Coordinates of C-alpha atoms in Angstrom, one line a residue:
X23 CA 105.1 159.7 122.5
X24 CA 103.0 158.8 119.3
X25 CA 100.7 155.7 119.9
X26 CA 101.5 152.3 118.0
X27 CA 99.9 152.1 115.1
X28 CA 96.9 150.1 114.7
X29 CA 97.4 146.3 113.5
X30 CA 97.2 145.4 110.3
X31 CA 93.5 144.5 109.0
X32 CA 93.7 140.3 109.0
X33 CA 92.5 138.9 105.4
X34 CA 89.4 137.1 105.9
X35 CA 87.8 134.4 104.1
X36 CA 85.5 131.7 103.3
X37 CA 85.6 128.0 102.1
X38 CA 82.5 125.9 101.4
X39 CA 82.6 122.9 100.8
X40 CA 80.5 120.7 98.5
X41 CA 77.4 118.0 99.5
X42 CA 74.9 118.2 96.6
X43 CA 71.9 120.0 97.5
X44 CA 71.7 119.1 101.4
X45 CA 74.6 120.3 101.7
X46 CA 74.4 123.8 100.1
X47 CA 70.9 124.1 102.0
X48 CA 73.1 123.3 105.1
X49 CA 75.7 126.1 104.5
X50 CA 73.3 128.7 103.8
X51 CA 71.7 127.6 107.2
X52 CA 74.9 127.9 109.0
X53 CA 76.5 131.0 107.4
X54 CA 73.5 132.8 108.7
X55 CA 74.2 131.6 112.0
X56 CA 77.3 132.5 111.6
X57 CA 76.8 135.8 109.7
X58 CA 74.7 136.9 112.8
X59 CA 76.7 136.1 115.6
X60 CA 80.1 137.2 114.2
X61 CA 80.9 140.9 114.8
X62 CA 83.2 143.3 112.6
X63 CA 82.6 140.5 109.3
X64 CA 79.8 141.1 106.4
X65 CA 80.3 137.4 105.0
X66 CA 79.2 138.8 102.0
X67 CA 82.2 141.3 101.8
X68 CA 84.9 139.2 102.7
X69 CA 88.1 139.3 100.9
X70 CA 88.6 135.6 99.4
X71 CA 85.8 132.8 98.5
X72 CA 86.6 129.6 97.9
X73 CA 83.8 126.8 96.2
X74 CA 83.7 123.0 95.6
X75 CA 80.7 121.3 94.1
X76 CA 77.5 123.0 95.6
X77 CA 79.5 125.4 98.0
X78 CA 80.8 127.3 94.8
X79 CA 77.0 127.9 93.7
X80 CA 76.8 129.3 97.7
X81 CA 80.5 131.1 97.3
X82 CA 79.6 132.8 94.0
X83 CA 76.7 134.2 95.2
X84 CA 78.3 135.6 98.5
X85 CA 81.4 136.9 96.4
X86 CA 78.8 138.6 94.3
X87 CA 77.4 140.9 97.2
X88 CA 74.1 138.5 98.1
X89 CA 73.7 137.9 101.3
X90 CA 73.3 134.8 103.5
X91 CA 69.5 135.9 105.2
X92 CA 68.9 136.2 101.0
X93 CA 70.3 133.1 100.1
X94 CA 68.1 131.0 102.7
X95 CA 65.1 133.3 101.0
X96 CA 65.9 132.4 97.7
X97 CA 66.6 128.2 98.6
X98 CA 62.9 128.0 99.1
X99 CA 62.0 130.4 96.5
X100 CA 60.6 133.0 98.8
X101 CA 63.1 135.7 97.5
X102 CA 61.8 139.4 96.2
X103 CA 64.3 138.9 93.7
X104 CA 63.1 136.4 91.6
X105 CA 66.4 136.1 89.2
X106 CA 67.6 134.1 93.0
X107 CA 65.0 131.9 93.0
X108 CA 65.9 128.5 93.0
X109 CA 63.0 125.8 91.5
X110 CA 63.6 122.0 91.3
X111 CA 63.3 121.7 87.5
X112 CA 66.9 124.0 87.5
X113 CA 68.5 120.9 89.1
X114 CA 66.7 118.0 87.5
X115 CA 66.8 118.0 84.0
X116 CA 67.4 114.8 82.4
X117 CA 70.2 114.5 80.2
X118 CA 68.6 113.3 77.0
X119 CA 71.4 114.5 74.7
X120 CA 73.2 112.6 76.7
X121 CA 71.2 109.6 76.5
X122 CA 70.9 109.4 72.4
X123 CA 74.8 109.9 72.1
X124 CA 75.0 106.9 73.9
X125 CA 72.2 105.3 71.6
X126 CA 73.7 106.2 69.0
X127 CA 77.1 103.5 70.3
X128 CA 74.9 100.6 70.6
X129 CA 75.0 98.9 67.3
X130 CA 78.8 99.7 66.7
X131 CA 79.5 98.5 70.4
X132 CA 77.4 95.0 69.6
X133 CA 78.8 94.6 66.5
X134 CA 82.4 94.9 68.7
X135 CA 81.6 92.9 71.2
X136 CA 80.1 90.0 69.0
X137 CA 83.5 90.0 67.1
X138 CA 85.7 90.0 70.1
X139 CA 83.8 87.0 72.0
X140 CA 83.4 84.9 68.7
X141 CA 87.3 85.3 68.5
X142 CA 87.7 84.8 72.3
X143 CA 85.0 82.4 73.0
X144 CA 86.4 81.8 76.5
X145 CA 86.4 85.0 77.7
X146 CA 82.5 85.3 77.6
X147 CA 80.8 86.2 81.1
X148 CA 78.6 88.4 82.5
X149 CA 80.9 90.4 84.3
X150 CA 82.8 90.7 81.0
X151 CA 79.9 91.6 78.7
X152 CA 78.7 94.7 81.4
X153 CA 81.9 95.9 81.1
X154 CA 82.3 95.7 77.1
X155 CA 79.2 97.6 77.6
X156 CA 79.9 100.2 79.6
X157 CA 81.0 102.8 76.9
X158 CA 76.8 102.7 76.3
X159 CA 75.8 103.9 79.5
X160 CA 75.1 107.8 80.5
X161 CA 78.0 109.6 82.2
X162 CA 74.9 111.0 84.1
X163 CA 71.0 111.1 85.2
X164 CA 71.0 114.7 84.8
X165 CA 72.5 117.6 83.2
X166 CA 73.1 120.7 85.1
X167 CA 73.4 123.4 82.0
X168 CA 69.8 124.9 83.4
X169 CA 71.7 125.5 86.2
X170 CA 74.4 127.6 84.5
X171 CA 71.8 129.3 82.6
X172 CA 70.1 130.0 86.1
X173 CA 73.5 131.0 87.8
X174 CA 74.3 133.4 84.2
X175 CA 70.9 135.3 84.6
X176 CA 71.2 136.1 88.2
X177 CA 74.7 137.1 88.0
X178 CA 73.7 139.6 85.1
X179 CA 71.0 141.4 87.5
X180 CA 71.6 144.1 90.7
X181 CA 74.8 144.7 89.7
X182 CA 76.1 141.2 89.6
X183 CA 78.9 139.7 87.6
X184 CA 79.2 136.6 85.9
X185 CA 83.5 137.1 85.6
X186 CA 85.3 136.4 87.4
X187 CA 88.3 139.5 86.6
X188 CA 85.6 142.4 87.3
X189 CA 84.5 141.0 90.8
X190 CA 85.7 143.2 93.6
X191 CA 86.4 140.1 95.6
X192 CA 88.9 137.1 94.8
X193 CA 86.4 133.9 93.5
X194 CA 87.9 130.9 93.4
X195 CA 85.9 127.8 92.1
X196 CA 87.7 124.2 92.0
X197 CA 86.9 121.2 89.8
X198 CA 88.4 118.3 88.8
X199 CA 89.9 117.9 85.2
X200 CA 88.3 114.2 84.3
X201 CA 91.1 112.9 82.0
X202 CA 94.2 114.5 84.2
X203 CA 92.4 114.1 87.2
X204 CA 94.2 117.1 88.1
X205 CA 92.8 120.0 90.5
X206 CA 92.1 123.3 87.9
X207 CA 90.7 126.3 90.3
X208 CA 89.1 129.0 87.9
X209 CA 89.3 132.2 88.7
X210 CA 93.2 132.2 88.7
X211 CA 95.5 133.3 85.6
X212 CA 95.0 131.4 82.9
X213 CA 91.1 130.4 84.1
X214 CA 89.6 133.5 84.7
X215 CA 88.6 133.7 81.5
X216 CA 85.8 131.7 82.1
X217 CA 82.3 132.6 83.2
X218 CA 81.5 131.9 87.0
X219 CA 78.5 130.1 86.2
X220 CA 80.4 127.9 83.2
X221 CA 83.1 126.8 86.4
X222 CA 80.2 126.3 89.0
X223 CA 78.3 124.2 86.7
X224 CA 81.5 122.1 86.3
X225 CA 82.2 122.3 89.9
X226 CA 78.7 120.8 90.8
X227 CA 78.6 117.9 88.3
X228 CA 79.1 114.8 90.4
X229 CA 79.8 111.6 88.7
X230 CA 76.7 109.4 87.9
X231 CA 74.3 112.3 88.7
X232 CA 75.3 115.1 86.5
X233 CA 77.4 114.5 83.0
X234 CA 80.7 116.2 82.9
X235 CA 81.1 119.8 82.0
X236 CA 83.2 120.4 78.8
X237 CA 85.2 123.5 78.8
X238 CA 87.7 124.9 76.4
X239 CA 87.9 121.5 74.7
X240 CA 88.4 119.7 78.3
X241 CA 86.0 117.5 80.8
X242 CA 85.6 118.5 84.4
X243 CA 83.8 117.0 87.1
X244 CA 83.1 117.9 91.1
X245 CA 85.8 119.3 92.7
X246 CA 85.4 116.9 95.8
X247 CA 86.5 114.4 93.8
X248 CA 90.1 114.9 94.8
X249 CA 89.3 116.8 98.0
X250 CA 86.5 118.4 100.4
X251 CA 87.1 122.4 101.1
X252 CA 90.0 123.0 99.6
X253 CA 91.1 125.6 102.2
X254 CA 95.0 125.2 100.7
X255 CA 93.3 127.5 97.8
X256 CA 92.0 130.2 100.3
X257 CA 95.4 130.0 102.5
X258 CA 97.3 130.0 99.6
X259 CA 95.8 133.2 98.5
X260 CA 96.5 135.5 101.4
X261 CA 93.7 134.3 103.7
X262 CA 94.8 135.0 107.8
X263 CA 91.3 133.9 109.1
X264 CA 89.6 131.2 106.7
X265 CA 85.9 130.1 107.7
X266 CA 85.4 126.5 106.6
X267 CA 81.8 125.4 106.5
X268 CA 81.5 121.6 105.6
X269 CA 78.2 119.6 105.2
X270 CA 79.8 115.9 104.8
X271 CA 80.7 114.0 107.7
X272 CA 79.8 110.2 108.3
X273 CA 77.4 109.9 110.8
X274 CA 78.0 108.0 114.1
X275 CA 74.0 106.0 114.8
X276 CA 75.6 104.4 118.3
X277 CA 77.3 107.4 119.9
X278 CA 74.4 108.4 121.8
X279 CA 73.6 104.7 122.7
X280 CA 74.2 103.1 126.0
X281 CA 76.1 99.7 125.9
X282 CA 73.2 97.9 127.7
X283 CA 70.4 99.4 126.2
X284 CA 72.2 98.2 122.6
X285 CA 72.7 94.7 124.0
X286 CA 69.0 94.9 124.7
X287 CA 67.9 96.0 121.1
X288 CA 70.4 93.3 119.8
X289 CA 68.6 90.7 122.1
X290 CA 65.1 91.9 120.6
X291 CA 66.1 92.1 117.4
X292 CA 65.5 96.2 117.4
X293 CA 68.8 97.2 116.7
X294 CA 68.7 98.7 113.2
X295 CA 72.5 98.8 111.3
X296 CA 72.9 101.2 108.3
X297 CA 73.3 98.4 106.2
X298 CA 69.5 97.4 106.7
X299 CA 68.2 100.9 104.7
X300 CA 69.9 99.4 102.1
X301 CA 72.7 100.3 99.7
X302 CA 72.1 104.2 98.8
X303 CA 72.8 104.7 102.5
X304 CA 75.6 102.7 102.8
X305 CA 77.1 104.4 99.6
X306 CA 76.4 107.9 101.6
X307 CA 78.2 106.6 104.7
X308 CA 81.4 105.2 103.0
X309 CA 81.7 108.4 100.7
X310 CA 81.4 110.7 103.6
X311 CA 83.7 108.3 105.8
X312 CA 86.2 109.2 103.1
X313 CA 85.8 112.8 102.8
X314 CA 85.6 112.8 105.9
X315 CA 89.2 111.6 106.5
X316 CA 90.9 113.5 104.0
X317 CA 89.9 116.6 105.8
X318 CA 91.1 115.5 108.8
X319 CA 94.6 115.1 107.2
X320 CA 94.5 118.3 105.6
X321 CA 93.8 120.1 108.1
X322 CA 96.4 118.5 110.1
X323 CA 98.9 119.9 107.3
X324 CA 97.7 123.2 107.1
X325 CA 99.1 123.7 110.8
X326 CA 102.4 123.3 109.5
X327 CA 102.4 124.5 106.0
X328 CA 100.4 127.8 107.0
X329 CA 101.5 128.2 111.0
X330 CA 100.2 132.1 111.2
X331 CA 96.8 131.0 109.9
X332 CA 93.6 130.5 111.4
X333 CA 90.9 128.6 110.5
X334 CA 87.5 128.1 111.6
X335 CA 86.0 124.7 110.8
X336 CA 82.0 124.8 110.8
X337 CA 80.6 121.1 110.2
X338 CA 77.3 119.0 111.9
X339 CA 77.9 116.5 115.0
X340 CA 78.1 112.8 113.8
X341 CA 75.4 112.2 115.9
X342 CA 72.6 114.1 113.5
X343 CA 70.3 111.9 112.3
X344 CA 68.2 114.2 111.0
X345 CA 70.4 115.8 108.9
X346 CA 71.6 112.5 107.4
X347 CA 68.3 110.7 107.0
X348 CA 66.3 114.0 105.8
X349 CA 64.5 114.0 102.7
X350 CA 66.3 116.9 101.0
X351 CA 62.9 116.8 97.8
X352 CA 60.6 118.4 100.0
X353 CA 60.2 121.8 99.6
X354 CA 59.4 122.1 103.2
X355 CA 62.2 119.9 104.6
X356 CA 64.5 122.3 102.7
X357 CA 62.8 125.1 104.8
X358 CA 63.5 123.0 107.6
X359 CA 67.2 122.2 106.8
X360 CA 68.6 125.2 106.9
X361 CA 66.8 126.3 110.0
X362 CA 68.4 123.1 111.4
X363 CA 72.0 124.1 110.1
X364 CA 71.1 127.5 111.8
X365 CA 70.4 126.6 114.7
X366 CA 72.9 123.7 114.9
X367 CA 75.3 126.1 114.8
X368 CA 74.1 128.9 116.9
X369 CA 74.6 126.0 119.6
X370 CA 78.0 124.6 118.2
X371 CA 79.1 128.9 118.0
X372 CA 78.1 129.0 121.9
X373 CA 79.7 125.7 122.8
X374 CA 83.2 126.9 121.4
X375 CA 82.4 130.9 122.6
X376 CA 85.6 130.1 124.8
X377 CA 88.0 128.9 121.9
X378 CA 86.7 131.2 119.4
X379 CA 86.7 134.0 121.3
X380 CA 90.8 134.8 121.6
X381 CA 91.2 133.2 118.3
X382 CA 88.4 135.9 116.6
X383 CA 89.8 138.7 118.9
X384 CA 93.6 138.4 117.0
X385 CA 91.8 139.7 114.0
X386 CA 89.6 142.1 115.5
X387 CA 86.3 140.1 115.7
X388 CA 83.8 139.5 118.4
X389 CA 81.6 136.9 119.1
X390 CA 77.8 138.5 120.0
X391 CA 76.8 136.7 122.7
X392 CA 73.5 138.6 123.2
X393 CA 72.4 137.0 119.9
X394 CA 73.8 133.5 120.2
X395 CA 71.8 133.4 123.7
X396 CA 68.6 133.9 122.2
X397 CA 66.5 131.0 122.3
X398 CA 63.7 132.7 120.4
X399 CA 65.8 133.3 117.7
X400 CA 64.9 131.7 114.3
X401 CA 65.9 131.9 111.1
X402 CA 62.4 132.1 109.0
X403 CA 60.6 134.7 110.2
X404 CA 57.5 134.3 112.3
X405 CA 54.5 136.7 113.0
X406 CA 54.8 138.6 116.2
X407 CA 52.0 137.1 117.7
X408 CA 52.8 133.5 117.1
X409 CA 56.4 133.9 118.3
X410 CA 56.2 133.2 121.8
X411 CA 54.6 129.8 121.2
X412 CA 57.0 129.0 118.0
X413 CA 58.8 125.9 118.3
X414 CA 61.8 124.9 115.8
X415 CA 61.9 121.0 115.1
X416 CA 64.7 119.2 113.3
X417 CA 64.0 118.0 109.7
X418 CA 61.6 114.8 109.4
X419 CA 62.7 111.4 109.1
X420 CA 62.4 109.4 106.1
X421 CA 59.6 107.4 108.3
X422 CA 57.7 110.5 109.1
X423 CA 57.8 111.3 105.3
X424 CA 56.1 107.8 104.4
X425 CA 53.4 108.7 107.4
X426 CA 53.2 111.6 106.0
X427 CA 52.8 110.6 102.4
X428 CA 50.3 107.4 103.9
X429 CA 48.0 110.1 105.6
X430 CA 47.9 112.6 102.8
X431 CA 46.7 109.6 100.4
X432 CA 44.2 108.8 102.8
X433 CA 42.6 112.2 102.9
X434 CA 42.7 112.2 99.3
X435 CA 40.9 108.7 99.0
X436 CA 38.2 110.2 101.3
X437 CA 37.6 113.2 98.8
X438 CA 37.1 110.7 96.2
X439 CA 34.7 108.7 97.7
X440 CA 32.6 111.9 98.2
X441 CA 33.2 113.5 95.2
X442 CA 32.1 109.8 93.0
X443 CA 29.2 109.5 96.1
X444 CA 27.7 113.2 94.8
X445 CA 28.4 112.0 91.3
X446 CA 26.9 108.9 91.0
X447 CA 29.4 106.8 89.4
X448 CA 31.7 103.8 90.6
X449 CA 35.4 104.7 91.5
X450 CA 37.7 103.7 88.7
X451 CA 39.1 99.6 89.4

């Protein structure tokens, strides 16, 4: 009797979501934790990618045949490849074209607004006149076409591509059309016309910190705007096992706090809130609170809309701190991000192993156990000698920073002194 024939190969895929530049950091981190563990999957030969915001940058590159060990290279600009490199100025260009158009309104908007109140004398406030001047300020702080340039050049090298048709894997890159406020996901019919780098740069540019992206004669914005990973994109393109690696989630300070201990900090006048660091961290917490519970809904769809798929949702605990509070400008605390995402998930990977393990096997994965065991694993390399007394650390605190910046000043005072001691003049006032 002939023997059944083997089981269709499962369509595998990957959806990262956005989270500015922690957040890509993060899923480089984790895919190599991931990437490692995993066995029968290349994550850079999968068959579908899906991007929002700063995942697509991570997506594109992984669709193009780069590696996830090369990606967390290239984040801290140790990669042999230099077109990979990522620098700082790439993401932080000020948007100065940006800042004369809106110049250039001023007089025409005063001119306006002193005709309309003079009319309408009762409706002068302030509330009113920031408002009537709103057309004046910058759609951004920065723009992000270095960035495309960056993303153009490195898809032109080691046999790259920057379209989206010639790749030998489905790409698909979502953004948010700013005047529909419609989804648009280049790479399909009708928008694969445009370069990958054009739709990444328009994925990534978030309201207020990046201007909006202007292609074929309409304005597009980050994707996350409307929602987090867009799996529905990956599911609805075939995927039967969709990876979903997610940076934003609100974070939960009191979970690991014991009632009395909290009372006691309460009492003392120790307990810190959120709210005390002020409103940039209340802005992060309410933003991801939001993101955060539109994926839950999603994904409570997808069970019914897509029943024979699996996915696999890769995301920090809400207790991370470190994560939430890091300083994401260092170049060092990027180095230290991503080994944080890797290992956070090496332990998240071995905490499921009994879930993931039936649910890989149905498309004829494994989970390596041997690796995800390892304690003495890391993701940056380490000389041979050093590696029985390496330690990992989580990413410093935004107090540890200041310490750190307060004792680095202080050396540098001291070198001073000396060097205007040996010199013979006075220290400038």
């Amino acid at each position: 009797m002939p023997s059944p024939p083997p089981p269709a190969r499962s369509t595998v895929g990957l959806a990262c979501a956005g989270g500015v530049i922690e957040g890509a950091i993060y899923e480089i981190g984790a895919l190599c934790a991931v990437d490692e563990a995993v066995d029968g999957i290349d994550l850079h030969a999968l068959d579908i990618y899906v991007g929002v915001s700063s995942g697509a940058l991570v997506s594109g590159m992984l669709a193009n045949g780069v590696a996830a060990q090369a990606l967390s290279r290239a984040v801290v600009s140790e990669s042999p490849d230099p077109s990979l490199n990522l620098q700082p100025e790439v993401l932080f260009r000020p948007a100065f074209r940006e800042y004369a158009g809106r110049l250039r309104r001023l007089p025409g908007t005063v001119l306006s607004s002193l005709r309309y109140y003079l009319l309408n004398p009762g409706d002068l406030s302030l509330l009113g006149l920031l408002t009537t001047f709103g057309s004046v300020v910058p759609t951004g702080l920065f723009t992000n076409a270095p960035l495309e340039r960056f993303l153009a050049t490195a898809f032109s090298t080691g046999g790259r591509t920057n379209d989206f048709r010639t790749l030998a894997r489905k790409l698909y890159v979502v953004a948010m059309n700013l005047d529909s406020a419609e989804v648009t996901v280049f790479g399909e019919p009708g928008y694969d016309h445009v370069p990958i780098s054009t739709a990444i740069q328009a994925s990534t540019a978030l309201p207020g910190l990046y201007t909006p992206v202007e292609i074929d004669g309409q304005y597009y914005i980050d994707g996350v705007a409307r929602r987090t990973v867009h799996a529905s994109v990956g599911l609805n393109a075939g995927a039967d096992l969709l990876f979903c690696i997610n940076p934003i989630v609100p974070i939960n300070v009191q979970l690991h706090q014991h009632a009395d201990r909290l009372l006691e900090q309460h009492a003392n006048g120790e307990a810190q809130s959120l709210a005390e660091r002020g409103l940039p961290t209340v802005l992060s917490q309410t933003f991801r609170a939001i993101v955060d519970s539109r994926k839950r809904t999603g994904f409570k769809k997808y069970e019914h809309t897509h029943p024979d798929a699996d996915l696999i949702l890769i995301e920090p605990e809400c207790d991370d701190e470190s994560l939430f509070f890091s300083n994401i400008f260092s170049f060092k605390n990027r180095h230290d991000v991503c080994e944080h995402a890797y290992q956070a998930t090496r332990e998240h990977l071995r905490d499921r192993a009994e879930t993931l393990r039936p649910l890989l096997q149905r498309h004829g994965l494994s989970l390596r156990m041997d690796v995800l065991e390892d304690d003495r694993r890391l993701l940056y390399d380490v000389p041979l000698s050093e590696r029985s007394e390496a330690t990992w650390s989580p990413p410093v605190t935004m107090a540890e920073v200041l310490d750190e910046t307060n004792d680095t000043l202080d050396r540098l005072d001291g070198l001073l002194d000396r060097l205007y001691a040996r010199s013979g003049e006075p220290p400038a006032p």
